[in-house]
mmCIF file of C-alpha atoms in Angstrom:
data_model
loop_
_atom_site.group_PDB
_atom_site.id
_atom_site.type_symbol
_atom_site.label_atom_id
_atom_site.label_comp_id
_atom_site.label_asym_id
_atom_site.label_seq_id
_atom_site.Cartn_x
_atom_site.Cartn_y
_atom_site.Cartn_z
ATOM 1 C CA MET A 288 49.665 18.152 -57.704
ATOM 2 C CA LYS A 289 48.557 16.366 -54.997
ATOM 3 C CA LYS A 290 50.879 13.978 -52.640
ATOM 4 C CA PHE A 291 50.360 11.106 -50.718
ATOM 5 C CA LEU A 292 51.806 10.978 -47.079
ATOM 6 C CA PRO A 293 51.948 8.163 -44.464
ATOM 7 C CA LEU A 294 49.551 8.541 -41.694
ATOM 8 C CA PHE A 295 52.220 8.398 -38.837
ATOM 9 C CA VAL A 296 54.454 11.293 -40.581
ATOM 10 C CA ILE A 297 50.878 13.469 -40.902
ATOM 11 C CA LEU A 298 50.312 12.716 -37.239
ATOM 12 C CA LEU A 299 53.898 13.687 -35.970
ATOM 13 C CA LEU A 300 53.837 16.777 -37.961
ATOM 14 C CA TRP A 301 50.476 18.168 -38.012
ATOM 15 C CA GLY A 302 48.857 16.241 -35.391
ATOM 16 C CA LEU A 303 45.495 15.170 -37.726
ATOM 17 C CA THR A 304 43.365 12.107 -37.125
ATOM 18 C CA CYS A 305 41.405 9.716 -39.221
ATOM 19 C CA ALA A 306 39.139 9.184 -35.938
ATOM 20 C CA LYS A 307 37.076 12.396 -36.050
ATOM 21 C CA ASN A 308 33.467 12.391 -36.962
ATOM 22 C CA PRO A 309 33.358 13.858 -40.269
ATOM 23 C CA SER A 310 29.330 14.438 -39.678
ATOM 24 C CA GLY A 311 29.827 16.626 -36.690
ATOM 25 C CA PRO A 312 27.377 15.025 -33.587
ATOM 26 C CA GLU A 313 29.279 13.163 -31.317
ATOM 27 C CA SER A 314 26.369 10.891 -30.873
ATOM 28 C CA ILE A 315 26.963 9.095 -34.206
ATOM 29 C CA GLN A 316 27.907 5.488 -33.812
ATOM 30 C CA PRO A 317 31.823 5.025 -35.283
ATOM 31 C CA ASP A 318 32.281 2.403 -37.804
ATOM 32 C CA ALA A 319 35.042 1.167 -35.928
ATOM 33 C CA TRP A 320 37.653 1.537 -33.312
ATOM 34 C CA TYR A 321 41.426 1.728 -33.274
ATOM 35 C CA LEU A 322 42.369 0.676 -29.762
ATOM 36 C CA ASP A 323 45.110 2.659 -28.839
ATOM 37 C CA LYS A 324 47.058 1.524 -25.693
ATOM 38 C CA GLN A 325 45.649 4.999 -23.851
ATOM 39 C CA GLY A 326 41.966 4.424 -24.988
ATOM 40 C CA PRO A 327 40.097 3.401 -27.619
ATOM 41 C CA VAL A 328 39.825 5.700 -30.780
ATOM 42 C CA PRO A 329 36.365 5.995 -33.090
ATOM 43 C CA LEU A 330 37.049 5.439 -36.831
ATOM 44 C CA TYR A 331 34.685 6.957 -39.162
ATOM 45 C CA TYR A 332 34.035 5.010 -43.021
ATOM 46 C CA SER A 333 33.437 7.182 -46.152
ATOM 47 C CA ARG A 334 30.268 6.151 -47.871
ATOM 48 C CA GLU A 335 31.349 7.383 -50.905
ATOM 49 C CA LYS A 336 34.508 4.821 -51.755
ATOM 50 C CA ILE A 337 36.383 2.122 -50.592
ATOM 51 C CA VAL A 338 39.878 0.509 -51.566
ATOM 52 C CA VAL A 339 40.698 -2.778 -52.570
ATOM 53 C CA LYS A 340 43.607 -4.853 -53.987
ATOM 54 C CA ILE A 341 42.496 -7.808 -56.832
ATOM 55 C CA HIS A 342 43.903 -10.400 -59.030
ATOM 56 C CA THR A 343 41.935 -9.864 -62.019
ATOM 57 C CA ASP A 344 41.227 -7.062 -64.580
ATOM 58 C CA ILE A 345 39.976 -3.736 -62.924
ATOM 59 C CA ASN A 346 37.731 -2.712 -65.414
ATOM 60 C CA HIS A 347 35.653 -6.178 -65.680
ATOM 61 C CA PHE A 348 35.819 -6.153 -62.208
ATOM 62 C CA TYR A 349 34.119 -2.748 -61.450
ATOM 63 C CA LYS A 350 31.540 -2.722 -64.204
ATOM 64 C CA THR A 351 30.196 -6.297 -62.739
ATOM 65 C CA ASN A 352 29.656 -5.085 -59.118
ATOM 66 C CA ARG A 353 25.636 -3.374 -59.000
ATOM 67 C CA TYR A 354 27.264 -1.721 -55.857
ATOM 68 C CA PHE A 355 30.183 0.348 -57.860
ATOM 69 C CA ASP A 356 29.302 3.461 -59.550
ATOM 70 C CA VAL A 357 29.683 2.836 -63.063
ATOM 71 C CA THR A 358 29.424 6.413 -63.878
ATOM 72 C CA LYS A 359 33.050 7.409 -62.074
ATOM 73 C CA THR A 360 36.188 5.322 -62.747
ATOM 74 C CA PRO A 361 38.500 3.265 -60.470
ATOM 75 C CA GLU A 362 41.550 5.361 -59.231
ATOM 76 C CA PRO A 363 45.088 3.559 -58.814
ATOM 77 C CA ALA A 364 46.485 4.216 -55.518
ATOM 78 C CA PRO A 365 49.614 3.180 -54.164
ATOM 79 C CA ASN A 366 50.915 -0.166 -53.687
ATOM 80 C CA GLY A 367 48.739 -1.624 -56.279
ATOM 81 C CA PHE A 368 45.445 -0.618 -54.827
ATOM 82 C CA TYR A 369 42.519 0.660 -56.457
ATOM 83 C CA LEU A 370 39.826 3.141 -55.400
ATOM 84 C CA ILE A 371 36.323 2.087 -55.864
ATOM 85 C CA TYR A 372 33.515 4.504 -56.373
ATOM 86 C CA LEU A 373 30.307 3.727 -54.703
ATOM 87 C CA VAL A 374 26.584 3.345 -55.361
ATOM 88 C CA PRO A 375 24.686 6.069 -53.042
ATOM 89 C CA GLY A 376 23.540 4.250 -49.602
ATOM 90 C CA THR A 377 25.717 1.159 -50.112
ATOM 91 C CA ASN A 378 26.101 -0.575 -46.660
ATOM 92 C CA VAL A 379 30.120 -0.140 -46.670
ATOM 93 C CA LYS A 380 30.585 -2.678 -44.074
ATOM 94 C CA TRP A 381 28.654 -5.457 -45.326
ATOM 95 C CA LEU A 382 30.145 -4.741 -49.023
ATOM 96 C CA LEU A 383 33.626 -5.147 -47.459
ATOM 97 C CA SER A 384 33.046 -8.439 -45.505
ATOM 98 C CA GLN A 385 31.441 -9.807 -49.064
ATOM 99 C CA LEU A 386 34.522 -8.579 -51.200
ATOM 100 C CA ASN A 387 36.660 -9.761 -48.933
ATOM 101 C CA LYS A 388 35.036 -13.496 -49.489
ATOM 102 C CA ASP A 389 35.536 -12.938 -53.273
ATOM 103 C CA PRO A 390 39.158 -15.063 -54.485
ATOM 104 C CA ARG A 391 39.703 -12.546 -56.773
ATOM 105 C CA VAL A 392 40.145 -9.933 -54.016
ATOM 106 C CA GLU A 393 43.132 -9.866 -52.197
ATOM 107 C CA ILE A 394 42.084 -7.467 -49.610
ATOM 108 C CA ALA A 395 39.338 -4.420 -49.400
ATOM 109 C CA ASN A 396 39.609 -1.518 -46.804
ATOM 110 C CA PRO A 397 37.382 1.452 -45.861
ATOM 111 C CA VAL A 398 38.631 4.469 -46.375
ATOM 112 C CA PHE A 399 38.573 6.702 -43.473
ATOM 113 C CA ILE A 400 37.482 10.110 -43.091
ATOM 114 C CA GLU A 401 38.734 13.097 -41.069
ATOM 115 C CA SER A 402 36.886 15.950 -39.808
ATOM 116 C CA ASN A 403 38.343 18.286 -42.301
ATOM 117 C CA SER A 404 37.208 15.893 -45.107
ATOM 118 C CA LEU A 405 40.687 14.381 -45.581
ATOM 119 C CA GLU A 406 40.679 11.190 -46.892
ATOM 120 C CA CYS A 407 42.978 8.162 -45.169
ATOM 121 C CA ILE A 408 43.380 5.649 -47.682
ATOM 122 C CA PRO A 409 44.868 2.393 -46.062
ATOM 123 C CA ASN A 410 46.842 -0.553 -47.926
ATOM 124 C CA ASN A 411 47.341 -3.810 -46.391
ATOM 125 C CA ARG A 412 50.643 -2.837 -44.209
ATOM 126 C CA VAL A 413 50.852 -1.971 -40.555
ATOM 127 C CA SER A 414 53.858 -0.343 -38.907
ATOM 128 C CA VAL A 415 54.715 -1.671 -35.489
ATOM 129 C CA LYS A 416 57.245 -0.511 -33.088
ATOM 130 C CA PHE A 417 58.179 -3.073 -30.939
ATOM 131 C CA LYS A 418 59.885 -2.383 -27.563
ATOM 132 C CA GLU A 419 63.727 -2.039 -27.363
ATOM 133 C CA GLU A 420 63.954 -5.346 -25.516
ATOM 134 C CA VAL A 421 61.605 -7.738 -27.630
ATOM 135 C CA SER A 422 64.162 -9.935 -29.440
ATOM 136 C CA ARG A 423 63.786 -10.846 -33.228
ATOM 137 C CA ASN A 424 63.288 -14.123 -32.572
ATOM 138 C CA THR A 425 59.876 -13.195 -30.238
ATOM 139 C CA ILE A 426 59.052 -10.761 -33.287
ATOM 140 C CA ASP A 427 59.154 -13.675 -35.826
ATOM 141 C CA SER A 428 57.116 -16.150 -33.267
ATOM 142 C CA LEU A 429 54.390 -13.521 -32.713
ATOM 143 C CA ASN A 430 54.348 -12.498 -36.354
ATOM 144 C CA ASN A 431 53.973 -16.403 -37.569
ATOM 145 C CA LEU A 432 51.342 -16.790 -35.302
ATOM 146 C CA ASN A 433 48.909 -13.863 -36.569
ATOM 147 C CA LEU A 434 50.443 -14.966 -40.347
ATOM 148 C CA VAL A 435 51.739 -11.556 -41.458
ATOM 149 C CA SER A 436 55.130 -11.036 -42.556
ATOM 150 C CA ILE A 437 58.105 -8.716 -42.323
ATOM 151 C CA VAL A 438 58.279 -6.091 -46.010
ATOM 152 C CA ASP A 439 60.294 -3.306 -44.345
ATOM 153 C CA SER A 440 62.294 -2.003 -41.576
ATOM 154 C CA PHE A 441 62.879 1.725 -40.504
ATOM 155 C CA GLY A 442 66.648 1.766 -39.108
ATOM 156 C CA PHE A 443 69.169 -0.377 -37.674
ATOM 157 C CA GLY A 444 68.120 -1.274 -34.230
ATOM 158 C CA LEU A 445 64.872 0.591 -34.021
ATOM 159 C CA ASN A 446 63.025 -2.420 -33.826
ATOM 160 C CA TRP A 447 60.469 -0.711 -35.966
ATOM 161 C CA TYR A 448 58.941 -2.744 -39.056
ATOM 162 C CA GLU A 449 56.230 -2.642 -41.248
ATOM 163 C CA LEU A 450 54.018 -6.044 -42.021
ATOM 164 C CA ARG A 451 51.904 -7.370 -44.389
ATOM 165 C CA VAL A 452 48.547 -8.626 -44.099
ATOM 166 C CA THR A 453 47.277 -10.928 -46.752
ATOM 167 C CA LYS A 454 44.046 -12.899 -47.452
ATOM 168 C CA GLN A 455 45.705 -15.511 -45.648
ATOM 169 C CA THR A 456 46.156 -13.820 -42.669
ATOM 170 C CA GLY A 457 42.315 -14.353 -41.958
ATOM 171 C CA LYS A 458 41.813 -10.718 -40.306
ATOM 172 C CA SER A 459 41.272 -7.488 -41.333
ATOM 173 C CA LEU A 460 43.843 -4.801 -41.237
ATOM 174 C CA LEU A 461 42.581 -3.026 -38.542
ATOM 175 C CA GLU A 462 41.868 -6.252 -36.478
ATOM 176 C CA ILE A 463 45.532 -7.211 -37.083
ATOM 177 C CA THR A 464 46.688 -3.491 -36.019
ATOM 178 C CA ASN A 465 44.490 -3.616 -32.808
ATOM 179 C CA ILE A 466 46.576 -6.833 -32.156
ATOM 180 C CA TYR A 467 49.829 -5.718 -32.295
ATOM 181 C CA GLU A 468 48.800 -2.217 -30.594
ATOM 182 C CA GLN A 469 47.504 -3.881 -27.510
ATOM 183 C CA SER A 470 50.126 -6.622 -27.495
ATOM 184 C CA PRO A 471 52.349 -5.932 -24.272
ATOM 185 C CA TYR A 472 55.698 -6.646 -26.711
ATOM 186 C CA THR A 473 54.974 -3.178 -28.708
ATOM 187 C CA GLU A 474 54.943 0.318 -28.124
ATOM 188 C CA TRP A 475 52.480 1.191 -30.861
ATOM 189 C CA ALA A 476 51.086 -0.156 -34.266
ATOM 190 C CA ILE A 477 48.974 2.078 -36.762
ATOM 191 C CA PHE A 478 47.887 0.993 -40.134
ATOM 192 C CA ASP A 479 49.707 2.511 -43.183
ATOM 193 C CA CYS A 480 47.628 5.056 -44.491
ATOM 194 C CA LEU A 481 48.044 7.768 -46.987
ATOM 195 C CA ILE A 482 46.424 11.037 -46.845
ATOM 196 C CA GLU A 483 46.154 12.846 -50.366
ATOM 197 C CA ILE A 484 47.317 16.598 -49.487
ATOM 198 C CA GLU A 485 47.506 19.857 -51.397
ATOM 199 C CA PRO A 486 51.289 20.653 -51.510
ATOM 200 C CA TRP A 487 52.160 23.640 -49.788
ATOM 201 C CA PRO A 488 52.855 26.600 -52.459
ATOM 202 C CA LEU A 489 56.593 27.859 -52.663
ATOM 203 C CA GLN A 490 55.777 31.009 -51.654
ATOM 204 C CA ALA A 491 54.293 30.335 -48.501
ATOM 205 C CA LEU A 492 57.354 27.955 -47.853
ATOM 206 C CA LYS A 493 59.675 30.850 -48.544
ATOM 207 C CA LYS A 494 57.876 33.353 -45.739
ATOM 208 C CA GLU A 495 58.711 30.516 -43.218
#
């Protein structure tokens, strides 16, 4: 049985990244950039699937879009999202821009591909670690400016929050992530991205 783990947990434990080119050659143009404080990191999109959160019946929505592969079935993903399979040759960037204009769609994201073919499946949340000296009033003001809201916090006094991006935010998940990552008030920011992995066999765990 496969498990979903948050991206930042994967990064901490194994040093994996969704920022490597799955096709190999470094010359292939990245689809987007994560603006890490240490320098821009290239990101690559799956050409086979995207992930969406919608306000309508998933079956009707899926069957009526000519860019969705109706030979496959949409799959539920965490936090109310669905994995959508695409017709081969679909322009993923263009399709995402069109879907995010659709009133039935709350948010549409690419699925990021890691070099070992692991899929990073984003949702509508960004994990942000603010600097220790940054006050809650400053955090709230920054969130109000960017039209995002706090949905969770991690530990007392850590200044580590999970923010929600919505259609009303007016920016993509990655755009908001980059805004907070580049902010002088933060230590880091990363979009909430789940990675589907095979669990370690019990026998392997016992040997370690």
